[in-house]
Amino acid sequence: LELVSREKRELRAEEKTLFLKLIEENLSQGAKTVDVDGQEWLYAWEVDRRLNFISVVRIPQAEAFQVTRYIVNKSLTYGVFVLGIAMI
């Protein structure tokens, strides 16, 4: 088994453990949060068994949910505005 990083860096122990679990669990796709060097990362993967290939994408968890928080805050602001107009 060869684990290769596109970023040309050594994979950390937490990452190797995650990838080996992906192979063992026989899941075709999914997402998981992993703590790497004190920072939470969100990993998403998809497995292509025909090509014996696993595609993995990672993003810092704080960035992954930044847009969601923005949309929720905008929705709350709009909701309060609509309620305020309705009360007039």
GROMACS .gro file of N, CA, C and O in nm:
model
  352
    1LEU      N    1   0.086  -0.119   0.000
    1LEU     CA    2   0.000   0.000   0.000
    1LEU      C    3   0.089   0.123   0.000
    1LEU      O    4   0.179   0.136   0.082
    2GLU      N    5   0.064   0.212  -0.091
    2GLU     CA    6   0.141   0.335  -0.098
    2GLU      C    7   0.047   0.454  -0.079
    2GLU      O    8  -0.052   0.468  -0.149
    3LEU      N    9   0.077   0.535   0.020
    3LEU     CA   10  -0.001   0.656   0.046
    3LEU      C   11   0.078   0.775  -0.005
    3LEU      O   12   0.189   0.800   0.039
    4VAL      N   13   0.022   0.847  -0.101
    4VAL     CA   14   0.092   0.957  -0.166
    4VAL      C   15   0.015   1.086  -0.143
    4VAL      O   16  -0.106   1.090  -0.158
    5SER      N   17   0.086   1.190  -0.108
    5SER     CA   18   0.026   1.322  -0.089
    5SER      C   19   0.058   1.409  -0.209
    5SER      O   20   0.173   1.417  -0.252
    6ARG      N   21  -0.043   1.474  -0.263
    6ARG     CA   22  -0.023   1.563  -0.376
    6ARG      C   23   0.054   1.688  -0.334
    6ARG      O   24   0.115   1.755  -0.415
    7GLU      N   25   0.051   1.718  -0.205
    7GLU     CA   26   0.118   1.837  -0.153
    7GLU      C   27   0.267   1.815  -0.131
    7GLU      O   28   0.335   1.899  -0.077
    8LYS      N   29   0.318   1.701  -0.173
    8LYS     CA   30   0.461   1.668  -0.162
    8LYS      C   31   0.512   1.679  -0.019
    8LYS      O   32   0.614   1.739   0.009
    9ARG      N   33   0.439   1.621   0.073
    9ARG     CA   34   0.480   1.620   0.212
    9ARG      C   35   0.452   1.482   0.270
    9ARG      O   36   0.374   1.406   0.216
   10GLU      N   37   0.517   1.453   0.379
   10GLU     CA   38   0.493   1.327   0.448
   10GLU      C   39   0.354   1.327   0.510
   10GLU      O   40   0.311   1.428   0.567
   11LEU      N   41   0.285   1.217   0.500
   11LEU     CA   42   0.155   1.206   0.566
   11LEU      C   43   0.178   1.187   0.715
   11LEU      O   44   0.268   1.117   0.758
   12ARG      N   45   0.095   1.254   0.794
   12ARG     CA   46   0.106   1.243   0.939
   12ARG      C   47   0.042   1.112   0.985
   12ARG      O   48  -0.038   1.054   0.913
   13ALA      N   49   0.076   1.071   1.105
   13ALA     CA   50   0.025   0.945   1.159
   13ALA      C   51  -0.127   0.942   1.162
   13ALA      O   52  -0.189   0.840   1.130
   14GLU      N   53  -0.190   1.056   1.199
   14GLU     CA   54  -0.336   1.062   1.205
   14GLU      C   55  -0.397   1.039   1.067
   14GLU      O   56  -0.500   0.974   1.053
   15GLU      N   57  -0.332   1.095   0.965
   15GLU     CA   58  -0.382   1.080   0.829
   15GLU      C   59  -0.367   0.935   0.781
   15GLU      O   60  -0.458   0.879   0.720
   16LYS      N   61  -0.252   0.876   0.807
   16LYS     CA   62  -0.231   0.737   0.767
   16LYS      C   63  -0.334   0.646   0.833
   16LYS      O   64  -0.388   0.556   0.769
   17THR      N   65  -0.361   0.671   0.962
   17THR     CA   66  -0.461   0.591   1.033
   17THR      C   67  -0.598   0.607   0.969
   17THR      O   68  -0.668   0.509   0.948
   18LEU      N   69  -0.634   0.730   0.936
   18LEU     CA   70  -0.763   0.755   0.871
   18LEU      C   71  -0.772   0.682   0.738
   18LEU      O   72  -0.871   0.613   0.710
   19PHE      N   73  -0.670   0.691   0.656
   19PHE     CA   74  -0.673   0.629   0.524
   19PHE      C   75  -0.678   0.476   0.533
   19PHE      O   76  -0.749   0.411   0.457
   20LEU      N   77  -0.604   0.420   0.626
   20LEU     CA   78  -0.608   0.275   0.644
   20LEU      C   79  -0.746   0.228   0.690
   20LEU      O   80  -0.795   0.124   0.647
   21LYS      N   81  -0.811   0.307   0.777
   21LYS     CA   82  -0.947   0.273   0.821
   21LYS      C   83  -1.045   0.279   0.704
   21LYS      O   84  -1.136   0.198   0.693
   22LEU      N   85  -1.025   0.376   0.614
   22LEU     CA   86  -1.112   0.387   0.496
   22LEU      C   87  -1.106   0.261   0.413
   22LEU      O   88  -1.207   0.211   0.365
   23ILE      N   89  -0.987   0.210   0.396
   23ILE     CA   90  -0.968   0.089   0.316
   23ILE      C   91  -1.031  -0.031   0.385
   23ILE      O   92  -1.100  -0.111   0.323
   24GLU      N   93  -1.013  -0.043   0.516
   24GLU     CA   94  -1.065  -0.156   0.592
   24GLU      C   95  -1.218  -0.155   0.602
   24GLU      O   96  -1.281  -0.259   0.598
   25GLU      N   97  -1.279  -0.036   0.617
   25GLU     CA   98  -1.422  -0.026   0.639
   25GLU      C   99  -1.504  -0.051   0.513
   25GLU      O  100  -1.624  -0.067   0.518
   26ASN      N  101  -1.440  -0.050   0.397
   26ASN     CA  102  -1.507  -0.079   0.271
   26ASN      C  103  -1.619   0.021   0.241
   26ASN      O  104  -1.722  -0.015   0.185
   27LEU      N  105  -1.601   0.147   0.280
   27LEU     CA  106  -1.697   0.252   0.250
   27LEU      C  107  -1.663   0.313   0.114
   27LEU      O  108  -1.547   0.331   0.081
   28SER      N  109  -1.766   0.348   0.037
   28SER     CA  110  -1.739   0.404  -0.095
   28SER      C  111  -1.717   0.555  -0.091
   28SER      O  112  -1.649   0.611  -0.177
   29GLN      N  113  -1.774   0.623   0.010
   29GLN     CA  114  -1.753   0.767   0.024
   29GLN      C  115  -1.792   0.810   0.165
   29GLN      O  116  -1.860   0.738   0.236
   30GLY      N  117  -1.747   0.930   0.202
   30GLY     CA  118  -1.781   0.980   0.335
   30GLY      C  119  -1.701   1.103   0.371
   30GLY      O  120  -1.627   1.158   0.289
   31ALA      N  121  -1.716   1.145   0.495
   31ALA     CA  122  -1.644   1.261   0.547
   31ALA      C  123  -1.617   1.238   0.695
   31ALA      O  124  -1.695   1.172   0.764
   32LYS      N  125  -1.507   1.293   0.743
   32LYS     CA  126  -1.469   1.274   0.883
   32LYS      C  127  -1.382   1.390   0.927
   32LYS      O  128  -1.302   1.443   0.850
   33THR      N  129  -1.397   1.430   1.052
   33THR     CA  130  -1.313   1.534   1.111
   33THR      C  131  -1.197   1.467   1.184
   33THR      O  132  -1.217   1.374   1.260
   34VAL      N  133  -1.076   1.517   1.157
   34VAL     CA  134  -0.955   1.459   1.217
   34VAL      C  135  -0.871   1.573   1.274
   34VAL      O  136  -0.855   1.678   1.211
   35ASP      N  137  -0.818   1.552   1.394
   35ASP     CA  138  -0.728   1.649   1.456
   35ASP      C  139  -0.587   1.620   1.408
   35ASP      O  140  -0.534   1.512   1.433
   36VAL      N  141  -0.527   1.716   1.337
   36VAL     CA  142  -0.390   1.701   1.287
   36VAL      C  143  -0.309   1.818   1.341
   36VAL      O  144  -0.336   1.933   1.309
   37ASP      N  145  -0.212   1.788   1.423
   37ASP     CA  146  -0.125   1.890   1.482
   37ASP      C  147  -0.204   1.999   1.553
   37ASP      O  148  -0.175   2.118   1.541
   38GLY      N  149  -0.308   1.961   1.625
   38GLY     CA  150  -0.387   2.056   1.703
   38GLY      C  151  -0.489   2.136   1.624
   38GLY      O  152  -0.555   2.223   1.678
   39GLN      N  153  -0.505   2.108   1.497
   39GLN     CA  154  -0.604   2.178   1.414
   39GLN      C  155  -0.703   2.076   1.359
   39GLN      O  156  -0.664   1.969   1.312
   40GLU      N  157  -0.832   2.110   1.364
   40GLU     CA  158  -0.936   2.023   1.312
   40GLU      C  159  -0.944   2.036   1.160
   40GLU      O  160  -0.955   2.147   1.108
   41TRP      N  161  -0.938   1.924   1.091
   41TRP     CA  162  -0.950   1.920   0.945
   41TRP      C  163  -1.068   1.833   0.908
   41TRP      O  164  -1.094   1.730   0.970
   42LEU      N  165  -1.139   1.873   0.805
   42LEU     CA  166  -1.249   1.794   0.752
   42LEU      C  167  -1.197   1.722   0.628
   42LEU      O  168  -1.152   1.786   0.533
   43TYR      N  169  -1.201   1.588   0.633
   43TYR     CA  170  -1.159   1.505   0.520
   43TYR      C  171  -1.282   1.446   0.454
   43TYR      O  172  -1.371   1.395   0.522
   44ALA      N  173  -1.289   1.455   0.322
   44ALA     CA  174  -1.395   1.390   0.245
   44ALA      C  175  -1.327   1.297   0.145
   44ALA      O  176  -1.220   1.328   0.093
   45TRP      N  177  -1.387   1.182   0.121
   45TRP     CA  178  -1.324   1.086   0.033
   45TRP      C  179  -1.426   1.013  -0.052
   45TRP      O  180  -1.544   1.007  -0.020
   46GLU      N  181  -1.376   0.959  -0.162
   46GLU     CA  182  -1.452   0.871  -0.248
   46GLU      C  183  -1.358   0.762  -0.298
   46GLU      O  184  -1.245   0.791  -0.338
   47VAL      N  185  -1.405   0.639  -0.293
   47VAL     CA  186  -1.322   0.525  -0.331
   47VAL      C  187  -1.370   0.470  -0.465
   47VAL      O  188  -1.489   0.449  -0.485
   48ASP      N  189  -1.276   0.448  -0.556
   48ASP     CA  190  -1.305   0.382  -0.683
   48ASP      C  191  -1.237   0.246  -0.678
   48ASP      O  192  -1.116   0.235  -0.698
   49ARG      N  193  -1.314   0.143  -0.648
   49ARG     CA  194  -1.258   0.008  -0.632
   49ARG      C  195  -1.208  -0.049  -0.765
   49ARG      O  196  -1.114  -0.128  -0.766
   50ARG      N  197  -1.270  -0.010  -0.876
   50ARG     CA  198  -1.226  -0.062  -1.006
   50ARG      C  199  -1.083  -0.019  -1.037
   50ARG      O  200  -1.004  -0.096  -1.089
   51LEU      N  201  -1.052   0.107  -1.004
   51LEU     CA  202  -0.918   0.159  -1.031
   51LEU      C  203  -0.825   0.145  -0.911
   51LEU      O  204  -0.708   0.183  -0.918
   52ASN      N  205  -0.879   0.094  -0.799
   52ASN     CA  206  -0.802   0.081  -0.676
   52ASN      C  207  -0.744   0.218  -0.637
   52ASN      O  208  -0.624   0.233  -0.614
   53PHE      N  209  -0.834   0.318  -0.632
   53PHE     CA  210  -0.793   0.457  -0.611
   53PHE      C  211  -0.885   0.523  -0.509
   53PHE      O  212  -1.006   0.505  -0.514
   54ILE      N  213  -0.827   0.599  -0.416
   54ILE     CA  214  -0.904   0.675  -0.319
   54ILE      C  215  -0.872   0.823  -0.339
   54ILE      O  216  -0.757   0.864  -0.334
   55SER      N  217  -0.976   0.902  -0.362
   55SER     CA  218  -0.961   1.047  -0.376
   55SER      C  219  -0.999   1.111  -0.243
   55SER      O  220  -1.109   1.091  -0.194
   56VAL      N  221  -0.906   1.187  -0.187
   56VAL     CA  222  -0.927   1.250  -0.056
   56VAL      C  223  -0.906   1.400  -0.068
   56VAL      O  224  -0.809   1.445  -0.129
   57VAL      N  225  -0.999   1.476  -0.010
   57VAL     CA  226  -0.989   1.621  -0.008
   57VAL      C  227  -0.994   1.665   0.138
   57VAL      O  228  -1.069   1.608   0.217
   58ARG      N  229  -0.916   1.765   0.173
   58ARG     CA  230  -0.919   1.814   0.311
   58ARG      C  231  -0.928   1.966   0.311
   58ARG      O  232  -0.878   2.033   0.220
   59ILE      N  233  -0.993   2.017   0.416
   59ILE     CA  234  -1.008   2.161   0.435
   59ILE      C  235  -1.016   2.186   0.585
   59ILE      O  236  -1.073   2.104   0.658
   60PRO      N  237  -0.958   2.295   0.634
   60PRO     CA  238  -0.973   2.324   0.777
   60PRO      C  239  -1.122   2.336   0.812
   60PRO      O  240  -1.200   2.395   0.738
   61GLN      N  241  -1.161   2.276   0.922
   61GLN     CA  242  -1.302   2.272   0.960
   61GLN      C  243  -1.360   2.412   0.975
   61GLN      O  244  -1.474   2.436   0.937
   62ALA      N  245  -1.283   2.506   1.027
   62ALA     CA  246  -1.332   2.643   1.045
   62ALA      C  247  -1.371   2.704   0.911
   62ALA      O  248  -1.472   2.773   0.900
   63GLU      N  249  -1.292   2.678   0.808
   63GLU     CA  250  -1.323   2.730   0.675
   63GLU      C  251  -1.440   2.657   0.610
   63GLU      O  252  -1.517   2.717   0.535
   64ALA      N  253  -1.452   2.529   0.637
   64ALA     CA  254  -1.557   2.449   0.575
   64ALA      C  255  -1.696   2.498   0.613
   64ALA      O  256  -1.788   2.494   0.532
   65PHE      N  257  -1.712   2.545   0.734
   65PHE     CA  258  -1.844   2.586   0.780
   65PHE      C  259  -1.861   2.737   0.785
   65PHE      O  260  -1.963   2.787   0.832
   66GLN      N  261  -1.764   2.811   0.734
   66GLN     CA  262  -1.770   2.956   0.734
   66GLN      C  263  -1.888   3.006   0.650
   66GLN      O  264  -1.962   3.095   0.692
   67VAL      N  265  -1.910   2.950   0.534
   67VAL     CA  266  -2.020   2.992   0.448
   67VAL      C  267  -2.155   2.958   0.512
   67VAL      O  268  -2.248   3.037   0.509
   68THR      N  269  -2.163   2.841   0.574
   68THR     CA  270  -2.287   2.801   0.640
   68THR      C  271  -2.323   2.899   0.750
   68THR      O  272  -2.439   2.941   0.762
   69ARG      N  273  -2.225   2.937   0.832
   69ARG     CA  274  -2.251   3.034   0.939
   69ARG      C  275  -2.296   3.168   0.882
   69ARG      O  276  -2.386   3.233   0.935
   70TYR      N  277  -2.234   3.210   0.772
   70TYR     CA  278  -2.271   3.336   0.709
   70TYR      C  279  -2.417   3.332   0.662
   70TYR      O  280  -2.493   3.426   0.686
   71ILE      N  281  -2.457   3.225   0.597
   71ILE     CA  282  -2.594   3.212   0.547
   71ILE      C  283  -2.694   3.209   0.663
   71ILE      O  284  -2.800   3.271   0.656
   72VAL      N  285  -2.662   3.137   0.769
   72VAL     CA  286  -2.752   3.130   0.885
   72VAL      C  287  -2.768   3.269   0.946
   72VAL      O  288  -2.880   3.312   0.978
   73ASN      N  289  -2.659   3.342   0.962
   73ASN     CA  290  -2.667   3.477   1.019
   73ASN      C  291  -2.749   3.570   0.930
   73ASN      O  292  -2.829   3.650   0.979
   74LYS      N  293  -2.731   3.562   0.799
   74LYS     CA  294  -2.809   3.644   0.707
   74LYS      C  295  -2.957   3.607   0.716
   74LYS      O  296  -3.044   3.695   0.713
   75SER      N  297  -2.988   3.479   0.727
   75SER     CA  298  -3.127   3.434   0.737
   75SER      C  299  -3.192   3.486   0.865
   75SER      O  300  -3.308   3.528   0.864
   76LEU      N  301  -3.118   3.481   0.974
   76LEU     CA  302  -3.171   3.533   1.100
   76LEU      C  303  -3.198   3.683   1.092
   76LEU      O  304  -3.301   3.732   1.138
   77THR      N  305  -3.105   3.755   1.032
   77THR     CA  306  -3.123   3.900   1.015
   77THR      C  307  -3.246   3.929   0.930
   77THR      O  308  -3.328   4.015   0.965
   78TYR      N  309  -3.262   3.858   0.821
   78TYR     CA  310  -3.377   3.877   0.734
   78TYR      C  311  -3.507   3.841   0.807
   78TYR      O  312  -3.607   3.911   0.795
   79GLY      N  313  -3.504   3.732   0.883
   79GLY     CA  314  -3.623   3.690   0.960
   79GLY      C  315  -3.665   3.795   1.060
   79GLY      O  316  -3.785   3.825   1.075
   80VAL      N  317  -3.570   3.853   1.131
   80VAL     CA  318  -3.602   3.959   1.228
   80VAL      C  319  -3.658   4.081   1.156
   80VAL      O  320  -3.754   4.144   1.202
   81PHE      N  321  -3.601   4.113   1.040
   81PHE     CA  322  -3.650   4.226   0.960
   81PHE      C  323  -3.796   4.202   0.917
   81PHE      O  324  -3.881   4.291   0.931
   82VAL      N  325  -3.826   4.085   0.868
   82VAL     CA  326  -3.962   4.052   0.822
   82VAL      C  327  -4.060   4.055   0.940
   82VAL      O  328  -4.170   4.108   0.929
   83LEU      N  329  -4.020   4.002   1.054
   83LEU     CA  330  -4.106   4.007   1.172
   83LEU      C  331  -4.130   4.149   1.215
   83LEU      O  332  -4.241   4.186   1.258
   84GLY      N  333  -4.026   4.231   1.209
   84GLY     CA  334  -4.041   4.372   1.245
   84GLY      C  335  -4.141   4.443   1.154
   84GLY      O  336  -4.226   4.520   1.199
   85ILE      N  337  -4.133   4.418   1.024
   85ILE     CA  338  -4.228   4.478   0.928
   85ILE      C  339  -4.368   4.425   0.955
   85ILE      O  340  -4.466   4.502   0.949
   86ALA      N  341  -4.382   4.297   0.986
   86ALA     CA  342  -4.513   4.236   1.009
   86ALA      C  343  -4.579   4.295   1.135
   86ALA      O  344  -4.703   4.302   1.143
   87MET      N  345  -4.500   4.337   1.231
   87MET     CA  346  -4.556   4.392   1.355
   87MET      C  347  -4.606   4.535   1.338
   87MET      O  348  -4.683   4.583   1.418
   88ILE      N  349  -4.561   4.603   1.232
   88ILE     CA  350  -4.603   4.743   1.210
   88ILE      C  351  -4.742   4.750   1.163
   88ILE      O  352  -4.822   4.698   1.120
   0.00000   0.00000   0.00000
